[in-house]
Coordinates of C-alpha atoms in Angstrom, one line a residue:
M222 CA 86.8 85.6 266.5
T223 CA 89.0 87.5 268.5
Q224 CA 89.8 91.2 267.8
I225 CA 92.9 92.2 266.1
G226 CA 94.7 95.5 266.0
S227 CA 95.5 98.4 268.3
Q228 CA 95.2 102.0 268.7
L229 CA 97.6 104.0 266.5
T230 CA 99.7 106.7 267.4
R231 CA 100.2 109.8 265.0
N232 CA 104.1 109.4 265.3
E233 CA 106.8 110.9 263.1
T234 CA 106.8 107.4 261.2
F235 CA 103.1 107.4 260.8
L236 CA 102.4 111.3 259.7
K237 CA 105.3 110.3 257.4
R238 CA 103.5 107.0 255.4
E239 CA 100.6 109.4 255.5
D240 CA 101.8 112.0 253.7
N241 CA 103.4 109.9 251.4
L242 CA 100.3 108.1 250.6
K243 CA 98.3 111.1 250.3
N244 CA 100.8 112.5 247.8
L245 CA 100.2 109.0 245.9
M246 CA 96.5 109.7 246.0
R247 CA 96.5 113.2 244.8
K248 CA 98.6 112.0 242.0
L249 CA 96.3 109.2 241.0
T250 CA 93.5 111.4 241.3
A251 CA 94.5 114.0 239.1
I252 CA 95.6 111.6 236.4
R253 CA 92.2 109.7 236.6
E254 CA 90.3 113.2 236.0
T255 CA 92.3 113.9 233.1
T256 CA 92.0 110.4 231.7
Q257 CA 88.2 110.8 232.2
L258 CA 87.7 113.8 230.2
G259 CA 88.8 111.1 226.8
G260 CA 89.8 113.1 223.9
G261 CA 89.6 116.8 226.2
K262 CA 87.2 118.9 226.7
N263 CA 86.6 120.5 222.9
L264 CA 86.0 117.2 221.6
I265 CA 83.3 116.4 224.4
E266 CA 81.9 119.9 223.4
K267 CA 82.1 118.5 219.4
Q268 CA 80.0 115.3 220.6
H269 CA 77.4 117.4 222.5
S270 CA 77.2 119.9 219.2
K271 CA 76.2 116.6 217.6
G272 CA 72.9 116.3 219.8
K273 CA 75.3 112.8 221.2
L274 CA 76.2 112.3 225.0
T275 CA 79.5 111.2 225.9
A276 CA 80.4 107.9 226.7
R277 CA 80.6 108.7 230.7
E278 CA 77.2 110.5 230.1
R279 CA 75.3 107.5 229.0
V280 CA 76.7 105.0 231.1
E281 CA 75.7 107.4 234.1
K282 CA 71.8 107.7 232.3
L283 CA 71.6 104.0 231.7
I284 CA 72.4 102.8 235.4
D285 CA 70.1 103.3 238.4
N286 CA 70.4 106.5 240.1
E287 CA 71.3 105.0 243.6
S288 CA 73.7 102.9 241.6
I289 CA 77.7 103.7 241.6
F290 CA 79.3 102.7 238.4
L291 CA 82.5 100.6 239.2
E292 CA 84.4 101.3 236.5
L293 CA 87.5 99.0 235.8
N294 CA 90.4 99.9 233.8
T295 CA 90.2 102.9 233.9
F296 CA 93.9 103.7 233.2
A297 CA 94.3 101.2 230.3
A298 CA 96.7 102.3 228.1
H299 CA 98.0 105.1 230.5
D300 CA 101.1 106.7 228.9
M301 CA 101.0 104.2 226.1
Y302 CA 100.5 104.9 222.1
T303 CA 102.2 108.5 222.7
E304 CA 103.3 108.3 219.4
Y305 CA 99.9 108.7 217.9
G306 CA 98.8 111.1 220.6
G307 CA 97.7 109.0 223.2
A308 CA 94.5 106.6 223.9
P309 CA 93.2 107.8 227.5
S310 CA 91.6 104.5 228.9
S311 CA 92.0 102.9 225.6
G312 CA 88.8 104.8 224.2
T313 CA 86.8 102.8 225.9
I314 CA 85.2 102.9 229.4
F315 CA 84.0 99.8 231.2
G316 CA 82.7 98.4 234.4
I317 CA 79.7 97.2 236.7
G318 CA 76.7 99.1 237.6
K319 CA 72.9 98.0 238.5
I320 CA 70.1 98.6 236.3
Q321 CA 66.5 97.7 237.1
G322 CA 68.3 96.7 240.4
R323 CA 70.4 94.0 238.8
D324 CA 74.5 94.3 238.3
Y325 CA 75.3 94.2 234.2
I326 CA 79.0 94.7 232.9
I327 CA 78.6 97.9 230.2
V328 CA 81.1 99.1 228.0
A329 CA 81.1 101.8 225.7
N330 CA 83.3 103.2 223.0
D331 CA 84.4 106.6 224.2
A332 CA 83.9 108.5 220.6
T333 CA 86.0 111.3 222.0
V334 CA 89.4 109.0 221.6
K335 CA 90.2 109.0 218.3
A336 CA 87.0 108.4 217.2
G337 CA 86.3 105.3 219.4
A338 CA 89.2 103.1 216.8
W339 CA 90.6 99.7 218.8
F340 CA 93.9 100.1 219.7
P341 CA 95.4 96.1 220.6
I342 CA 95.1 97.2 224.4
T343 CA 91.1 98.3 223.6
A344 CA 90.9 94.5 222.3
K345 CA 92.3 93.2 225.1
K346 CA 90.1 95.8 228.0
N347 CA 87.0 94.6 226.1
L348 CA 88.4 90.8 226.4
R349 CA 88.7 91.3 230.2
A350 CA 85.0 92.7 230.5
Q351 CA 83.7 89.6 228.7
E352 CA 85.4 87.3 231.1
I353 CA 84.2 89.2 233.8
A354 CA 80.8 88.9 232.2
M355 CA 81.1 84.5 232.0
E356 CA 83.2 84.2 235.3
N357 CA 79.7 85.9 237.1
R358 CA 77.5 85.3 234.8
L359 CA 76.4 88.9 234.5
P360 CA 74.6 90.4 231.3
I361 CA 76.2 92.7 229.6
I362 CA 75.4 95.7 227.4
Y363 CA 77.6 97.3 224.5
L364 CA 77.1 101.0 223.6
V365 CA 78.9 101.1 220.3
D366 CA 80.5 104.3 218.8
S367 CA 83.4 103.4 217.1
A368 CA 85.6 103.7 213.7
G369 CA 86.8 100.3 214.1
V370 CA 90.6 98.9 214.4
F371 CA 93.2 101.5 214.7
L372 CA 94.6 101.0 211.1
P373 CA 98.4 101.9 211.9
L374 CA 98.8 99.1 214.8
Q375 CA 96.4 96.7 212.7
D376 CA 99.0 93.6 212.8
D377 CA 98.8 93.7 216.5
I378 CA 94.9 93.9 216.9
F379 CA 93.6 91.9 213.9
P380 CA 94.8 88.0 213.5
D381 CA 95.8 86.6 216.3
K382 CA 94.3 84.1 219.3
E383 CA 93.3 87.0 222.0
H384 CA 92.9 89.9 219.3
F385 CA 90.0 91.7 218.0
G386 CA 88.2 88.6 216.3
R387 CA 87.8 86.6 220.2
I388 CA 85.4 89.1 221.0
F389 CA 82.8 88.0 218.4
R390 CA 83.8 84.7 219.3
N391 CA 82.8 85.3 223.0
N392 CA 79.7 86.9 221.5
A393 CA 79.1 83.5 220.6
K394 CA 79.8 82.1 223.7
I395 CA 78.0 84.2 226.3
S396 CA 75.1 83.5 224.3
A397 CA 75.4 80.1 224.2
M398 CA 75.4 80.3 228.0
G399 CA 72.6 82.1 228.8
I400 CA 74.1 85.2 229.3
Q401 CA 71.9 88.5 228.0
Q402 CA 73.8 90.7 225.7
L403 CA 72.3 93.7 224.4
A404 CA 74.0 96.5 222.3
A405 CA 73.1 100.0 221.1
I406 CA 74.9 101.2 218.2
M407 CA 74.9 105.0 218.8
G408 CA 77.4 106.0 216.4
S409 CA 79.8 104.4 213.9
C410 CA 79.8 100.6 213.7
V411 CA 82.2 99.3 210.9
A412 CA 83.6 96.2 209.4
G413 CA 84.5 93.2 211.8
G414 CA 83.3 95.5 214.4
A415 CA 80.0 95.3 213.0
Y416 CA 79.5 91.7 214.4
L417 CA 79.8 92.8 218.3
P418 CA 76.2 94.5 218.0
I419 CA 74.5 91.9 216.0
M420 CA 75.6 88.7 217.6
S421 CA 74.0 90.4 220.8
D422 CA 70.4 89.1 221.5
E423 CA 68.9 92.6 220.7
S424 CA 70.6 95.8 219.1
I425 CA 68.9 99.5 219.1
I426 CA 70.2 101.6 216.6
V427 CA 70.2 105.7 216.8
K428 CA 68.4 107.8 214.0
G429 CA 70.9 109.9 212.1
E430 CA 73.6 109.1 214.2
G431 CA 74.0 105.3 214.1
S432 CA 75.3 103.5 210.8
V433 CA 76.1 99.8 210.8
F434 CA 77.6 98.2 207.9
L435 CA 80.8 95.8 206.7
A436 CA 82.6 98.6 204.3
G437 CA 81.4 102.8 204.5
S438 CA 80.7 104.7 201.8
H439 CA 84.4 105.3 200.6
L440 CA 85.3 101.5 200.4
V441 CA 82.3 100.7 198.5
K442 CA 83.0 103.5 195.8
A443 CA 86.5 101.9 195.8
A444 CA 85.8 98.2 195.5
I445 CA 83.0 98.1 193.4
G446 CA 82.4 101.8 192.1
E447 CA 79.1 102.0 193.6
D448 CA 77.9 105.6 194.7
I449 CA 75.8 105.8 197.9
D450 CA 76.0 107.8 201.1
N451 CA 76.5 105.9 204.5
E452 CA 72.4 106.3 205.9
S453 CA 71.4 105.0 202.7
L454 CA 73.9 102.1 203.0
G455 CA 73.5 101.3 206.8
G456 CA 71.5 103.7 208.7
A457 CA 69.1 103.0 211.0
S458 CA 66.1 102.7 208.7
V459 CA 67.5 100.7 206.1
Q460 CA 69.3 98.4 208.7
T461 CA 66.1 97.9 210.8
N462 CA 63.3 98.2 208.6
V463 CA 65.0 96.8 205.2
S464 CA 67.7 94.4 206.0
G465 CA 66.6 93.2 209.4
V466 CA 69.6 93.6 210.9
T467 CA 68.9 95.6 213.9
D468 CA 65.7 95.2 216.3
Y469 CA 65.1 98.3 217.4
I470 CA 65.2 102.8 216.3
A471 CA 65.9 105.2 218.8
D472 CA 64.8 108.6 218.0
N473 CA 68.5 109.9 220.1
D474 CA 70.8 108.6 222.9
D475 CA 68.1 109.1 225.7
H476 CA 65.4 107.4 224.0
A477 CA 68.1 104.1 223.3
I478 CA 68.6 104.7 227.0
E479 CA 65.1 103.8 227.8
I480 CA 64.8 101.0 225.4
I481 CA 67.5 99.2 227.1
R482 CA 66.2 99.9 230.4
S483 CA 62.5 98.8 229.6
L484 CA 64.4 95.6 228.2
C485 CA 66.9 95.0 231.1
D486 CA 63.3 94.8 233.1
K487 CA 61.8 91.9 231.6
P488 CA 64.3 88.8 232.5
K489 CA 63.7 86.4 235.2
A490 CA 65.4 86.6 238.3
E491 CA 68.5 84.0 238.3
P492 CA 69.7 81.8 240.8
K493 CA 72.7 83.2 242.9
A494 CA 76.0 81.5 244.9
D495 CA 74.5 82.5 248.0
F496 CA 77.9 83.1 249.6
N497 CA 77.2 83.5 253.3
R498 CA 76.6 87.2 254.4
I499 CA 75.0 88.9 257.8
E500 CA 74.5 92.1 258.9
P501 CA 77.7 94.1 258.0
K502 CA 79.7 96.2 260.9
L503 CA 82.0 98.7 260.4
P504 CA 86.1 97.8 261.7
S505 CA 86.4 99.3 265.2
F506 CA 90.0 101.0 263.7
D507 CA 89.4 104.1 261.2
I508 CA 90.3 102.9 257.8
S509 CA 91.9 106.4 257.1
E510 CA 94.8 105.2 259.2
L511 CA 96.0 102.8 256.5
Y512 CA 97.3 105.8 255.3
G513 CA 99.7 105.8 258.1
I514 CA 100.5 102.1 257.8
L515 CA 102.0 101.2 254.8
P516 CA 105.8 102.1 254.4
E517 CA 107.3 104.2 251.5
D518 CA 110.2 101.8 251.5
P519 CA 109.6 98.2 249.8
I520 CA 111.7 96.9 252.2
E521 CA 110.4 98.2 255.5
Q522 CA 108.5 96.8 258.0
Y523 CA 105.0 97.3 259.1
N524 CA 102.1 95.1 260.9
M525 CA 99.6 93.7 258.2
Y526 CA 97.1 92.5 261.4
E527 CA 96.7 96.4 261.8
L528 CA 96.1 96.6 258.4
I529 CA 93.6 94.1 258.3
A530 CA 92.1 95.2 261.6
R531 CA 90.9 98.4 259.6
I532 CA 89.4 96.8 256.6
V533 CA 87.2 93.7 258.2
D534 CA 83.8 93.7 260.2
G535 CA 84.7 94.5 264.0
S536 CA 87.9 94.3 263.4
E537 CA 87.5 90.3 264.4
F538 CA 89.6 87.7 262.6
E539 CA 89.6 83.9 263.4
E540 CA 93.5 82.9 262.6
Y541 CA 94.1 79.7 261.2
K542 CA 97.6 78.1 262.4
A543 CA 98.6 81.0 264.5
G544 CA 102.1 80.2 265.4
Y545 CA 102.6 78.4 262.4
G546 CA 104.4 79.8 259.2
K547 CA 103.8 83.3 260.6
T548 CA 105.3 85.1 257.3
I549 CA 101.7 84.5 255.6
I550 CA 98.7 85.3 257.5
T551 CA 95.7 83.3 257.3
G552 CA 92.3 83.4 258.8
Y553 CA 88.6 84.0 258.3
A554 CA 87.0 87.6 258.6
R555 CA 83.8 89.2 257.4
I556 CA 84.1 92.4 254.9
D557 CA 80.5 94.3 254.8
G558 CA 79.0 90.8 255.9
W559 CA 80.7 89.0 253.4
S560 CA 82.4 86.1 255.0
V561 CA 85.8 85.8 253.9
G562 CA 89.4 83.6 253.8
I563 CA 92.3 85.9 254.1
V564 CA 95.5 85.4 253.0
A565 CA 98.1 88.0 253.8
N566 CA 101.9 88.4 253.8
Q567 CA 103.5 89.7 256.8
R568 CA 106.0 91.8 255.8
S569 CA 107.5 92.2 259.9
I570 CA 110.2 90.2 260.8
V571 CA 109.2 87.2 263.2
K572 CA 110.1 84.8 265.6
T573 CA 109.1 80.6 265.1
E574 CA 108.5 78.6 268.0
K575 CA 111.9 77.4 267.7
G576 CA 113.2 80.9 268.5
E577 CA 114.4 81.4 264.8
M578 CA 113.7 84.6 262.9
Q579 CA 112.0 84.7 259.5
I580 CA 112.1 87.5 257.0
G581 CA 108.8 89.2 256.6
G582 CA 107.4 89.4 253.2
V583 CA 109.2 86.5 252.2
I584 CA 107.7 82.7 251.5
Y585 CA 108.9 79.6 253.7
S586 CA 108.2 75.9 253.7
D587 CA 106.5 76.6 256.5
S588 CA 104.1 80.0 255.3
A589 CA 103.2 77.8 251.8
N590 CA 102.3 74.8 253.5
K591 CA 100.3 76.8 255.8
A592 CA 98.6 78.7 253.2
A593 CA 97.9 75.4 250.8
R594 CA 95.9 73.9 253.5
F595 CA 93.9 77.0 254.5
I596 CA 93.0 77.4 251.0
L597 CA 91.6 74.2 250.4
N598 CA 89.8 74.4 253.5
C599 CA 88.1 77.6 252.1
N600 CA 87.0 75.7 249.0
Q601 CA 85.7 72.6 251.2
K602 CA 83.7 75.5 253.0
K603 CA 83.1 77.7 249.4
I604 CA 84.2 80.7 251.1
P605 CA 86.0 83.6 248.7
L606 CA 89.3 84.2 249.1
L607 CA 91.1 87.5 249.5
F608 CA 94.6 87.8 248.9
L609 CA 96.4 90.8 250.2
Q610 CA 99.7 90.9 248.4
D611 CA 103.0 92.1 250.2
V612 CA 105.4 89.5 248.8
T613 CA 109.2 89.7 248.2
G614 CA 109.2 85.6 247.1
F615 CA 110.2 83.2 248.0
M616 CA 113.1 82.2 250.9
V617 CA 116.2 81.1 249.2
G618 CA 119.7 79.5 250.4
S619 CA 121.1 76.2 251.0
K620 CA 118.9 75.8 254.1
A621 CA 115.6 76.4 252.3
E622 CA 116.6 74.4 249.0
H623 CA 117.6 71.1 251.6
G624 CA 114.0 71.7 253.4
G625 CA 112.1 71.6 249.9
I626 CA 111.4 74.9 249.3
I627 CA 110.3 74.3 246.1
K628 CA 108.2 71.5 246.8
D629 CA 105.9 73.5 249.4
G630 CA 105.7 76.0 247.0
A631 CA 104.1 74.1 244.3
K632 CA 101.8 72.9 246.7
M633 CA 100.8 76.7 247.3
V634 CA 100.7 77.5 243.5
N635 CA 98.8 74.5 243.1
A636 CA 96.0 74.8 245.9
V637 CA 95.8 78.5 244.3
A638 CA 95.7 77.5 240.8
N639 CA 92.9 74.9 241.3
S640 CA 91.0 77.0 243.8
V641 CA 87.2 77.4 242.7
V642 CA 85.7 79.9 244.9
P643 CA 85.8 83.4 243.8
K644 CA 89.6 84.8 244.8
I645 CA 90.1 88.5 245.2
T646 CA 93.6 89.9 245.2
I647 CA 94.6 93.2 246.4
I648 CA 98.4 94.0 245.8
V649 CA 99.4 96.4 249.0
G650 CA 103.1 96.0 249.0
N651 CA 105.5 94.4 247.3
S652 CA 104.7 91.8 244.3
F653 CA 107.7 90.2 243.1
G654 CA 108.9 87.1 241.1
A655 CA 106.8 83.7 242.3
G656 CA 105.5 85.2 245.1
N657 CA 103.2 87.0 242.9
Y658 CA 102.1 84.0 241.1
A659 CA 101.2 82.4 244.4
M660 CA 99.6 84.9 245.6
C661 CA 97.3 84.6 243.3
G662 CA 98.4 86.9 240.3
K663 CA 96.7 87.7 237.5
A664 CA 97.8 84.3 235.8
Y665 CA 95.8 82.5 238.3
D666 CA 92.8 83.9 237.3
P667 CA 91.1 86.3 240.3
R668 CA 87.9 87.1 239.7
F669 CA 89.1 90.7 240.2
I670 CA 92.5 92.0 241.2
F671 CA 93.2 95.6 242.4
A672 CA 96.2 97.3 243.5
Y673 CA 97.5 100.3 245.9
P674 CA 98.9 103.6 244.6
N675 CA 102.3 102.4 246.4
A676 CA 102.4 98.9 245.3
K677 CA 105.2 97.5 243.1
I678 CA 105.0 94.8 240.7
S679 CA 108.1 93.4 239.3
V680 CA 110.2 89.7 238.7
M681 CA 112.5 91.7 241.8
G682 CA 113.0 94.5 243.5
G683 CA 114.6 97.3 241.7
S684 CA 118.0 97.6 243.7
Q685 CA 118.1 93.5 243.0
A686 CA 117.3 93.4 239.6
S687 CA 119.5 97.0 238.8
K688 CA 122.5 95.3 240.1
V689 CA 122.2 92.0 238.2
I690 CA 121.5 94.6 235.3
L691 CA 124.5 96.4 236.3
G692 CA 126.5 93.5 236.0
I693 CA 125.9 91.7 233.1
K694 CA 126.7 95.4 231.3
L695 CA 129.8 95.7 232.9
K696 CA 130.9 92.1 231.6
Q697 CA 130.0 92.9 228.1
L698 CA 132.2 96.5 228.2
E699 CA 135.1 94.3 229.9
K700 CA 135.1 92.1 226.9
S701 CA 134.9 94.7 224.7
G702 CA 138.2 96.1 226.3
K703 CA 136.5 99.1 228.1
E704 CA 137.4 100.6 231.6
I705 CA 134.5 102.0 233.5
S706 CA 135.0 104.9 236.2
E707 CA 133.0 104.3 239.4
K708 CA 131.2 107.5 238.5
E709 CA 130.2 105.7 235.3
K710 CA 129.4 102.9 236.8
Q711 CA 126.9 105.1 239.4
K712 CA 125.1 106.7 236.3
I713 CA 124.2 103.5 234.7
L714 CA 122.9 101.6 237.6
D715 CA 121.0 104.8 238.8
E716 CA 119.9 104.8 235.0
I717 CA 118.9 101.2 234.7
Q718 CA 117.4 101.7 238.3
E719 CA 114.8 104.9 237.2
S720 CA 113.9 102.2 234.0
Y721 CA 113.2 99.5 236.6
D722 CA 111.2 101.6 239.3
S723 CA 109.0 102.7 236.6
K724 CA 108.2 99.6 235.1
S725 CA 107.1 98.3 238.2
D726 CA 104.7 101.0 238.8
P727 CA 101.0 100.3 239.9
L728 CA 100.3 102.6 237.0
Y729 CA 102.2 100.7 234.4
A730 CA 100.8 97.6 235.5
A731 CA 97.1 99.1 235.2
A732 CA 97.9 101.0 231.6
R733 CA 98.7 96.8 230.7
L734 CA 95.8 95.3 232.6
W735 CA 98.0 93.4 234.6
V736 CA 95.7 94.8 237.6
D737 CA 91.8 95.9 237.2
E738 CA 92.1 99.0 239.0
V739 CA 94.5 101.2 241.2
I740 CA 92.3 101.7 244.4
D741 CA 92.6 104.2 247.3
P742 CA 93.5 101.9 250.0
Q743 CA 90.3 103.5 252.3
K744 CA 87.7 102.3 249.3
T745 CA 89.1 98.8 250.0
R746 CA 86.3 97.5 251.9
D747 CA 83.7 98.6 249.1
Y748 CA 85.7 96.8 246.4
V749 CA 86.1 93.5 248.0
S750 CA 82.3 93.6 248.7
S751 CA 81.4 94.5 245.3
A752 CA 83.6 91.7 243.6
I753 CA 82.1 89.2 246.3
R754 CA 78.5 90.7 245.3
V755 CA 79.3 90.0 241.3
A756 CA 80.9 86.8 242.3
N757 CA 77.6 86.1 244.1
N758 CA 75.8 85.9 240.7
N759 CA 77.2 83.1 239.7
P760 CA 75.8 79.8 241.0
E761 CA 77.9 77.0 239.2
M762 CA 80.9 76.0 241.0
E763 CA 83.4 73.4 239.6
E764 CA 84.4 70.7 241.8
F765 CA 87.4 71.2 243.4
K766 CA 90.3 68.9 242.3
L767 CA 94.2 68.7 242.7
G768 CA 96.6 67.3 240.8
V769 CA 99.8 65.7 241.5
I770 CA 101.9 67.2 244.1
Q771 CA 105.0 66.6 245.9
T772 CA 104.5 65.2 249.5

């Protein structure tokens, strides 16, 4: 293995970049802390006054003492549903933690957010949790405390394929796959939502707080005229001892958690994929220097090799086809001991063997061909792939088109789409257009996809897009006979740019679950290592096949 990277000078450029990323991290941390309060301190105190734990407290007590809870989709619904007062983290917490030494997916309703009601993005978030469970064969635990569907938005959550009902379909599929599912009913569990815990393998219900029924007492009265209270209708004693719907009664939240931990201690150990791992080594360079590498300007150059040197073990990297297709870097390394194949965009302007210049961050034909071949190699060797995205798209123009850029790009997309080894994607800068697809964006089934706080995700760069949109608007105004001054043109351009930039922000993407989490660059190794560890739980891997490709 060859050591890469160099000692960086803390010059003006470094310090400016470092300040920018630190400011982004400060803002991100503040938003995260506010989000993690859910409905706010008053509603947390109200939860405590009932003798109940909050969702986050339940998770903290459930996982092993030495375990870290890898929370995902923290920023789901960020700045969404503002007309209804917002839905921090979509009213649901989910992530991965160890229970009795084994990885579990944990999904917990946050009753401080609209009584744990399900918004459209809540359903999408729960489906993502189940997807991760199925892809990685992880057992899953549901901590249920929800008022059901958020009725004002029922048309966006109820009837479609990827809506609420898909969750119960997935319950059935997960069970058929032999993956353990446990549920604890720690509060309300109403209507269609009642099926989730009961379609789990085993269910626990908390006495005096948990209730489960298809229709609550008010609806029963309206529908059939029966007078009954919720406890008598579907409380813990009724559903466990009379109907036999639930399996265990817990005295309180703490007791329910004890029962879950006991049940998690019983299943046999499952086989692993056995991805290659040796004793980890730290990088030879300080990972905190990533802050001084990544530029604020989305078109400013930097050296991707310096970034890689600060996340791989010993800063050692075996580069594949080093002198060819230089706008994509490919090669083998280790991260926290795990063997990985890295596919990374190079934003610096580079020279080819022919002495020609290639624009950094752009995928050329030779780069696409190289990446496709390398992805095939990693599938042959069963090595997980790490994509480091900072891509502005594929090269355009007559030379690129005549050279077959679409054909070569299709080869890379084909390889990415059909790859069967675990794929992990981190958007470290730009993620524009078809480059997002070729570098394993969300549509290409990465096991996990993360973004740095400086990431930009859109169909094209903001300055280019705003000029295109401005041109369309000006033509529309000209057709209507209106004349626009240069000052008015600039105002329109600025408004378009501001709107476009806000929608390419990583928090905008995280709110809609286009990425699983916005992460601190200094924790890159932790997230990659955790992702591979989780993927290692699934020993089954499809045969790698490619369809028809243009040669």
